[in-house]
PDB file of C-alpha atoms and ligand atoms in Angstrom:
ATOM      1  CA  MET S1088     -14.947 -47.777  17.277  1.00 68.00           C
ATOM      2  CA  THR S1089     -17.799 -45.296  17.064  1.00 81.00           C
ATOM      3  CA  ARG S1090     -17.755 -42.141  19.107  1.00 86.00           C
ATOM      4  CA  CYS S1091     -20.449 -39.959  20.528  1.00 90.00           C
ATOM      5  CA  LEU S1092     -21.073 -37.094  18.049  1.00 89.00           C
ATOM      6  CA  ASP S1093     -21.705 -34.711  20.899  1.00 88.00           C
ATOM      7  CA  CYS S1094     -18.846 -35.236  23.329  1.00 90.00           C
ATOM      8  CA  GLY S1095     -16.510 -37.528  21.389  1.00 88.00           C
ATOM      9  CA  SER S1096     -16.164 -40.278  23.992  1.00 90.00           C
ATOM     10  CA  PRO S1097     -16.185 -43.915  22.831  1.00 90.00           C
ATOM     11  CA  ARG S1098     -19.701 -45.198  22.483  1.00 85.00           C
ATOM     12  CA  THR S1099     -20.298 -48.640  23.949  1.00 87.00           C
ATOM     13  CA  ALA S1100     -24.064 -48.480  24.128  1.00 90.00           C
ATOM     14  CA  ASP S1101     -26.703 -46.387  22.381  1.00 91.00           C
ATOM     15  CA  GLN S1102     -26.727 -44.074  25.363  1.00 92.00           C
ATOM     16  CA  CYS S1103     -23.374 -42.294  25.730  1.00 92.00           C
ATOM     17  CA  PRO S1104     -21.781 -43.186  29.095  1.00 91.00           C
ATOM     18  CA  SER S1105     -20.217 -39.739  29.255  1.00 92.00           C
ATOM     19  CA  CYS S1106     -22.863 -37.166  28.317  1.00 92.00           C
ATOM     20  CA  GLY S1107     -25.929 -39.380  28.581  1.00 92.00           C
ATOM     21  CA  LEU S1108     -27.274 -38.640  25.102  1.00 94.00           C
ATOM     22  CA  THR S1109     -28.578 -41.362  22.836  1.00 93.00           C
ATOM     23  CA  SER S1110     -26.909 -41.545  19.427  1.00 89.00           C
ATOM     24  CA  ARG S1111     -29.878 -39.828  17.813  1.00 91.00           C
ATOM     25  CA  ALA S1112     -29.957 -37.001  20.372  1.00 93.00           C
ATOM     26  CA  ALA S1113     -26.181 -36.578  20.105  1.00 92.00           C
ATOM     27  CA  GLU S1114     -26.470 -36.250  16.346  1.00 90.00           C
ATOM     28  CA  LEU S1115     -29.105 -33.562  16.722  1.00 91.00           C
ATOM     29  CA  VAL S1116     -27.006 -31.596  19.206  1.00 93.00           C
ATOM     30  CA  TYR S1117     -23.936 -31.963  17.017  1.00 92.00           C
ATOM     31  CA  ARG S1118     -25.751 -30.764  13.897  1.00 91.00           C
ATOM     32  CA  ARG S1119     -27.262 -27.790  15.674  1.00 93.00           C
ATOM     33  CA  ARG S1120     -23.835 -26.767  16.909  1.00 93.00           C
ATOM     34  CA  LEU S1121     -22.316 -27.158  13.450  1.00 93.00           C
ATOM     35  CA  VAL S1122     -25.010 -24.927  11.951  1.00 94.00           C
ATOM     36  CA  SER S1123     -24.655 -22.202  14.592  1.00 95.00           C
ATOM     37  CA  ARG S1124     -20.849 -22.233  14.331  1.00 95.00           C
ATOM     38  CA  THR S1125     -21.059 -21.990  10.580  1.00 95.00           C
ATOM     39  CA  ALA S1126     -23.480 -19.071  10.944  1.00 96.00           C
ATOM     40  CA  ILE S1127     -21.033 -17.266  13.267  1.00 96.00           C
ATOM     41  CA  PHE S1128     -18.280 -17.864  10.718  1.00 96.00           C
ATOM     42  CA  LEU S1129     -20.406 -16.580   7.815  1.00 95.00           C
ATOM     43  CA  VAL S1130     -21.465 -13.411   9.617  1.00 95.00           C
ATOM     44  CA  GLY S1131     -17.809 -12.746  10.452  1.00 95.00           C
ATOM     45  CA  SER S1132     -17.028 -13.278   6.796  1.00 93.00           C
ATOM     46  CA  LEU S1133     -19.356 -10.379   5.993  1.00 92.00           C
ATOM     47  CA  ALA S1134     -17.926  -8.214   8.785  1.00 94.00           C
ATOM     48  CA  PHE S1135     -14.399  -8.447   7.440  1.00 91.00           C
ATOM     49  CA  PRO S1136     -15.011  -7.000   3.929  1.00 88.00           C
ATOM     50  CA  TYR S1137     -17.305  -4.412   5.508  1.00 90.00           C
ATOM     51  CA  VAL S1138     -14.666  -3.104   7.935  1.00 94.00           C
ATOM     52  CA  SER S1139     -12.026  -3.299   5.213  1.00 92.00           C
ATOM     53  CA  GLN S1140     -14.000  -0.689   3.282  1.00 89.00           C
ATOM     54  CA  ILE S1141     -14.076   1.726   6.204  1.00 93.00           C
ATOM     55  CA  TYR S1142     -10.383   1.368   7.046  1.00 95.00           C
ATOM     56  CA  PRO S1143      -8.883  -0.163   3.892  1.00 95.00           C
ATOM     57  CA  PRO S1144      -5.323  -1.406   4.477  1.00 96.00           C
ATOM     58  CA  LEU S1145      -2.798  -0.659   1.741  1.00 95.00           C
ATOM     59  CA  ASP S1146      -2.334  -4.398   1.342  1.00 94.00           C
ATOM     60  CA  LEU S1147      -6.073  -5.038   1.118  1.00 93.00           C
ATOM     61  CA  ASP S1148      -5.898  -7.249  -1.974  1.00 90.00           C
ATOM     62  CA  LEU S1149      -3.304  -9.481  -0.346  1.00 92.00           C
ATOM     63  CA  MET S1150      -5.545  -9.775   2.718  1.00 92.00           C
ATOM     64  CA  LEU S1151      -8.573 -10.539   0.562  1.00 90.00           C
ATOM     65  CA  VAL S1152      -6.694 -13.388  -1.132  1.00 91.00           C
ATOM     66  CA  PHE S1153      -5.716 -14.764   2.277  1.00 93.00           C
ATOM     67  CA  PHE S1154      -9.274 -14.324   3.487  1.00 93.00           C
ATOM     68  CA  GLY S1155     -10.665 -16.072   0.404  1.00 91.00           C
ATOM     69  CA  LEU S1156      -8.417 -19.080   1.026  1.00 95.00           C
ATOM     70  CA  LEU S1157      -9.483 -19.186   4.656  1.00 94.00           C
ATOM     71  CA  PHE S1158     -13.142 -19.027   3.687  1.00 94.00           C
ATOM     72  CA  PHE S1159     -12.790 -21.774   1.085  1.00 95.00           C
ATOM     73  CA  LEU S1160     -10.814 -24.006   3.461  1.00 96.00           C
ATOM     74  CA  ALA S1161     -13.331 -23.623   6.297  1.00 96.00           C
ATOM     75  CA  LEU S1162     -16.294 -24.474   4.097  1.00 94.00           C
ATOM     76  CA  THR S1163     -14.439 -27.468   2.662  1.00 96.00           C
ATOM     77  CA  ILE S1164     -13.804 -28.726   6.203  1.00 96.00           C
ATOM     78  CA  ALA S1165     -17.498 -28.230   7.034  1.00 94.00           C
ATOM     79  CA  VAL S1166     -18.513 -30.348   4.048  1.00 94.00           C
ATOM     80  CA  ILE S1167     -16.008 -33.110   4.919  1.00 95.00           C
ATOM     81  CA  LEU S1168     -17.191 -33.034   8.545  1.00 93.00           C
ATOM     82  CA  GLU S1169     -20.782 -33.414   7.473  1.00 90.00           C
ATOM     83  CA  ASN S1170     -19.904 -36.325   5.186  1.00 92.00           C
ATOM     84  CA  ARG S1171     -17.849 -38.171   7.787  1.00 91.00           C
ATOM     85  CA  ALA S1172     -20.451 -37.628  10.498  1.00 88.00           C
ATOM     86  CA  ARG S1173     -23.117 -39.111   8.273  1.00 87.00           C
ATOM     87  CA  ARG S1174     -20.969 -42.196   7.674  1.00 89.00           C
ATOM     88  CA  HIS S1175     -20.099 -42.433  11.398  1.00 85.00           C
ATOM     89  CA  LYS S1176     -16.375 -41.927  10.833  1.00 88.00           C
ATOM     90  CA  GLU S1177     -13.833 -40.395  13.181  1.00 88.00           C
ATOM     91  CA  ILE S1178     -14.329 -36.593  13.294  1.00 91.00           C
ATOM     92  CA  GLU S1179     -12.836 -35.444  16.602  1.00 91.00           C
ATOM     93  CA  VAL S1180      -9.705 -33.830  15.101  1.00 93.00           C
ATOM     94  CA  LEU S1181     -11.611 -32.166  12.255  1.00 94.00           C
ATOM     95  CA  LYS S1182     -14.181 -30.856  14.727  1.00 93.00           C
ATOM     96  CA  ARG S1183     -11.404 -29.124  16.634  1.00 94.00           C
ATOM     97  CA  VAL S1184      -9.771 -27.756  13.471  1.00 95.00           C
ATOM     98  CA  TYR S1185     -13.114 -26.375  12.335  1.00 96.00           C
ATOM     99  CA  SER S1186     -13.725 -24.709  15.709  1.00 95.00           C
ATOM    100  CA  GLY S1187     -10.376 -22.954  15.275  1.00 96.00           C
ATOM    101  CA  PHE S1188     -11.572 -21.415  12.021  1.00 96.00           C
ATOM    102  CA  ILE S1189     -14.789 -19.949  13.415  1.00 96.00           C
ATOM    103  CA  PRO S1190     -13.353 -16.839  15.147  1.00 97.00           C
ATOM    104  CA  LEU S1191     -10.765 -16.046  12.431  1.00 96.00           C
ATOM    105  CA  PRO S1192     -12.891 -13.686  10.274  1.00 96.00           C
ATOM    106  CA  TRP S1193     -13.970 -11.888  13.463  1.00 97.00           C
ATOM    107  CA  ILE S1194     -10.363 -11.534  14.591  1.00 97.00           C
ATOM    108  CA  LEU S1195      -9.388 -10.149  11.181  1.00 96.00           C
ATOM    109  CA  ALA S1196     -12.321  -7.706  11.191  1.00 96.00           C
ATOM    110  CA  ALA S1197     -11.596  -6.593  14.771  1.00 98.00           C
ATOM    111  CA  THR S1198      -7.913  -6.093  13.938  1.00 97.00           C
ATOM    112  CA  LEU S1199      -8.710  -3.794  11.009  1.00 97.00           C
ATOM    113  CA  PHE S1200     -11.326  -1.955  13.058  1.00 97.00           C
ATOM    114  CA  VAL S1201      -9.031  -1.276  16.031  1.00 98.00           C
ATOM    115  CA  ASN S1202      -6.172  -0.456  13.658  1.00 97.00           C
ATOM    116  CA  GLY S1203      -8.229   2.274  11.992  1.00 97.00           C
ATOM    117  CA  ARG S1204     -10.474   3.418  14.826  1.00 96.00           C
ATOM    118  CA  LEU S1205      -7.690   4.110  17.317  1.00 96.00           C
ATOM    119  CA  ASP S1206      -5.569   5.891  14.738  1.00 94.00           C
ATOM    120  CA  SER S1207      -5.288   9.668  14.857  1.00 90.00           C
ATOM    121  CA  GLN S1208      -5.528  12.076  11.927  1.00 88.00           C
ATOM    122  CA  LYS S1209      -2.460  13.778  13.356  1.00 91.00           C
ATOM    123  CA  ASN S1210      -0.466  10.815  12.096  1.00 92.00           C
ATOM    124  CA  LEU S1211      -1.509  11.247   8.456  1.00 96.00           C
ATOM    125  CA  ALA S1212       1.353  11.017   5.995  1.00 97.00           C
ATOM    126  CA  TYR S1213       1.127  12.425   2.461  1.00 97.00           C
ATOM    127  CA  TYR S1214       2.883  10.813  -0.485  1.00 97.00           C
ATOM    128  CA  PRO S1215       3.114  12.490  -3.901  1.00 97.00           C
ATOM    129  CA  THR S1216       2.570   9.973  -6.678  1.00 97.00           C
ATOM    130  CA  THR S1217       0.997   9.447 -10.097  1.00 97.00           C
ATOM    131  CA  VAL S1218      -1.900   7.306 -11.233  1.00 97.00           C
ATOM    132  CA  GLU S1219      -0.728   4.386 -13.342  1.00 96.00           C
ATOM    133  CA  SER S1220      -4.005   2.681 -14.162  1.00 95.00           C
ATOM    134  CA  LYS S1221      -7.329   1.742 -12.656  1.00 93.00           C
ATOM    135  CA  PHE S1222      -9.785  -1.100 -12.749  1.00 89.00           C
ATOM    136  CA  ASN S1223     -13.167  -2.090 -11.428  1.00 88.00           C
ATOM    137  CA  MET S1224     -13.688  -5.691 -10.346  1.00 80.00           C
ATOM    138  CA  LYS S1225     -17.404  -6.123 -10.748  1.00 73.00           C
ATOM    139  CA  GLY S1226     -19.493  -8.456  -8.647  1.00 60.00           C
ATOM    140  CA  ILE S1227     -17.013  -9.634  -6.022  1.00 57.00           C
ATOM    141  CA  VAL S1228     -17.613  -7.318  -3.088  1.00 56.00           C
ATOM    142  CA  ARG S1229     -18.789  -3.735  -3.014  1.00 56.00           C
ATOM    143  CA  GLY S1230     -15.874  -1.350  -3.183  1.00 58.00           C
ATOM    144  CA  SER S1231     -13.692  -3.322  -5.535  1.00 83.00           C
ATOM    145  CA  ARG S1232     -12.548  -0.247  -7.444  1.00 90.00           C
ATOM    146  CA  ARG S1233      -8.817   0.169  -7.491  1.00 93.00           C
ATOM    147  CA  LEU S1234      -6.570   3.073  -8.462  1.00 95.00           C
ATOM    148  CA  LEU S1235      -3.055   1.863  -9.145  1.00 96.00           C
ATOM    149  CA  VAL S1236      -0.465   4.496  -8.263  1.00 97.00           C
ATOM    150  CA  HIS S1237       3.334   4.417  -8.167  1.00 97.00           C
ATOM    151  CA  SER S1238       4.397   3.121  -4.778  1.00 97.00           C
ATOM    152  CA  TRP S1239       6.428   5.091  -2.254  1.00 96.00           C
ATOM    153  CA  ARG S1240       7.249   1.968  -0.300  1.00 95.00           C
ATOM    154  CA  PRO S1241      10.628   0.367  -0.937  1.00 93.00           C
ATOM    155  CA  GLY S1242      10.495  -2.882  -2.878  1.00 92.00           C
ATOM    156  CA  GLN S1243       6.958  -2.232  -4.053  1.00 93.00           C
ATOM    157  CA  HIS S1244       6.070  -1.176  -7.593  1.00 95.00           C
ATOM    158  CA  VAL S1245       2.445  -0.055  -7.222  1.00 96.00           C
ATOM    159  CA  GLU S1246      -0.126   0.617  -4.528  1.00 96.00           C
ATOM    160  CA  ARG S1247      -3.602  -0.690  -5.234  1.00 95.00           C
ATOM    161  CA  LEU S1248      -5.822   1.891  -3.534  1.00 95.00           C
ATOM    162  CA  ALA S1249      -9.379   0.862  -2.641  1.00 92.00           C
ATOM    163  CA  VAL S1250     -11.108   4.098  -3.682  1.00 93.00           C
ATOM    164  CA  ASP S1251     -14.777   5.025  -3.705  1.00 89.00           C
ATOM    165  CA  ALA S1252     -16.798   5.589  -6.902  1.00 89.00           C
ATOM    166  CA  ASP S1253     -16.203   9.374  -6.918  1.00 92.00           C
ATOM    167  CA  ASP S1254     -12.431   9.137  -6.712  1.00 93.00           C
ATOM    168  CA  PHE S1255     -12.470   6.304  -9.199  1.00 93.00           C
ATOM    169  CA  ASP S1256     -14.195   8.497 -11.794  1.00 94.00           C
ATOM    170  CA  ARG S1257     -12.293  11.662 -10.858  1.00 95.00           C
ATOM    171  CA  PHE S1258      -8.789  10.373 -11.593  1.00 96.00           C
ATOM    172  CA  GLN S1259      -7.296   9.214 -14.879  1.00 95.00           C
ATOM    173  CA  ASP S1260      -4.071   7.513 -15.874  1.00 96.00           C
ATOM    174  CA  GLY S1261      -1.116   9.864 -15.530  1.00 96.00           C
ATOM    175  CA  ASP S1262      -2.743  12.272 -13.037  1.00 96.00           C
ATOM    176  CA  THR S1263      -0.360  13.673 -10.432  1.00 97.00           C
ATOM    177  CA  THR S1264      -1.783  13.118  -6.960  1.00 97.00           C
ATOM    178  CA  VAL S1265      -1.069  13.049  -3.259  1.00 97.00           C
ATOM    179  CA  VAL S1266      -2.122   9.997  -1.272  1.00 98.00           C
ATOM    180  CA  ALA S1267      -2.925  10.306   2.438  1.00 97.00           C
ATOM    181  CA  VAL S1268      -2.039   7.268   4.517  1.00 97.00           C
ATOM    182  CA  GLU S1269      -2.621   6.505   8.190  1.00 97.00           C
ATOM    183  CA  PRO S1270       0.064   4.419   9.894  1.00 96.00           C
ATOM    184  CA  GLY S1271      -2.526   2.312  11.774  1.00 97.00           C
ATOM    185  CA  ALA S1272      -2.768   1.918  15.541  1.00 97.00           C
ATOM    186  CA  LEU S1273      -1.625  -1.706  15.161  1.00 97.00           C
ATOM    187  CA  GLY S1274       0.969  -0.877  12.530  1.00 96.00           C
ATOM    188  CA  ILE S1275      -1.089  -1.807   9.467  1.00 97.00           C
ATOM    189  CA  PRO S1276      -0.926   1.248   7.161  1.00 97.00           C
ATOM    190  CA  TRP S1277      -4.281   2.103   5.615  1.00 97.00           C
ATOM    191  CA  TYR S1278      -5.464   4.319   2.809  1.00 96.00           C
ATOM    192  CA  TYR S1279      -7.145   7.547   3.919  1.00 96.00           C
ATOM    193  CA  GLY S1280      -7.674   9.609   0.752  1.00 96.00           C
ATOM    194  CA  ILE S1281      -6.342  10.775  -2.584  1.00 97.00           C
ATOM    195  CA  TYR S1282      -6.045  14.406  -3.713  1.00 97.00           C
ATOM    196  CA  ARG S1283      -5.028  16.291  -6.792  1.00 94.00           C
ATOM    197  CA  ARG S1284      -1.587  17.872  -6.641  1.00 86.00           C
TER     198      ARG S1284
HETATM  199 ZN1   ZN C2427     -21.471 -38.170  24.625  1.00 77.05          ZN
END
């Protein structure tokens, strides 16, 4: 059975009995929607790393891995969708799954933004620690410089702080420092600054 690309109802004639579009018109509408949804997803995928530089969570690298998987999965689904649509195969379930992916980068970005924006400097906590090592991941996203310091959190060996270029150059292995951390309005602790002890 073939289905209307636009509304998904079974197609018995060239003109869909449900939405009234011919198969060619339905394909056009479907494609346009796929492109605009993908655009919304891609812009959100830029918003997330951007906000994560303003209010970087302590577990940023973990989030970036999760985000990378999400991004890869969504684009894979888009490619499969496109393939199946071209061969007139069943796509209703995949269409719905893909729609579910579209707002995710925006939700992640908004969560980090609210978490940082609604936080108060009165809540800053300071943790004495030492720099263990540092590294600069070139070419992935801006702001991929990390200072690795001994962690103050139980069960965690190091904190990978997303520092700016100045702090990255200023600190060396073995330096004794104090790290300022905000608890986060939504309970996601984020890195505020690093200072010399
Ligand atoms: Zn239809």
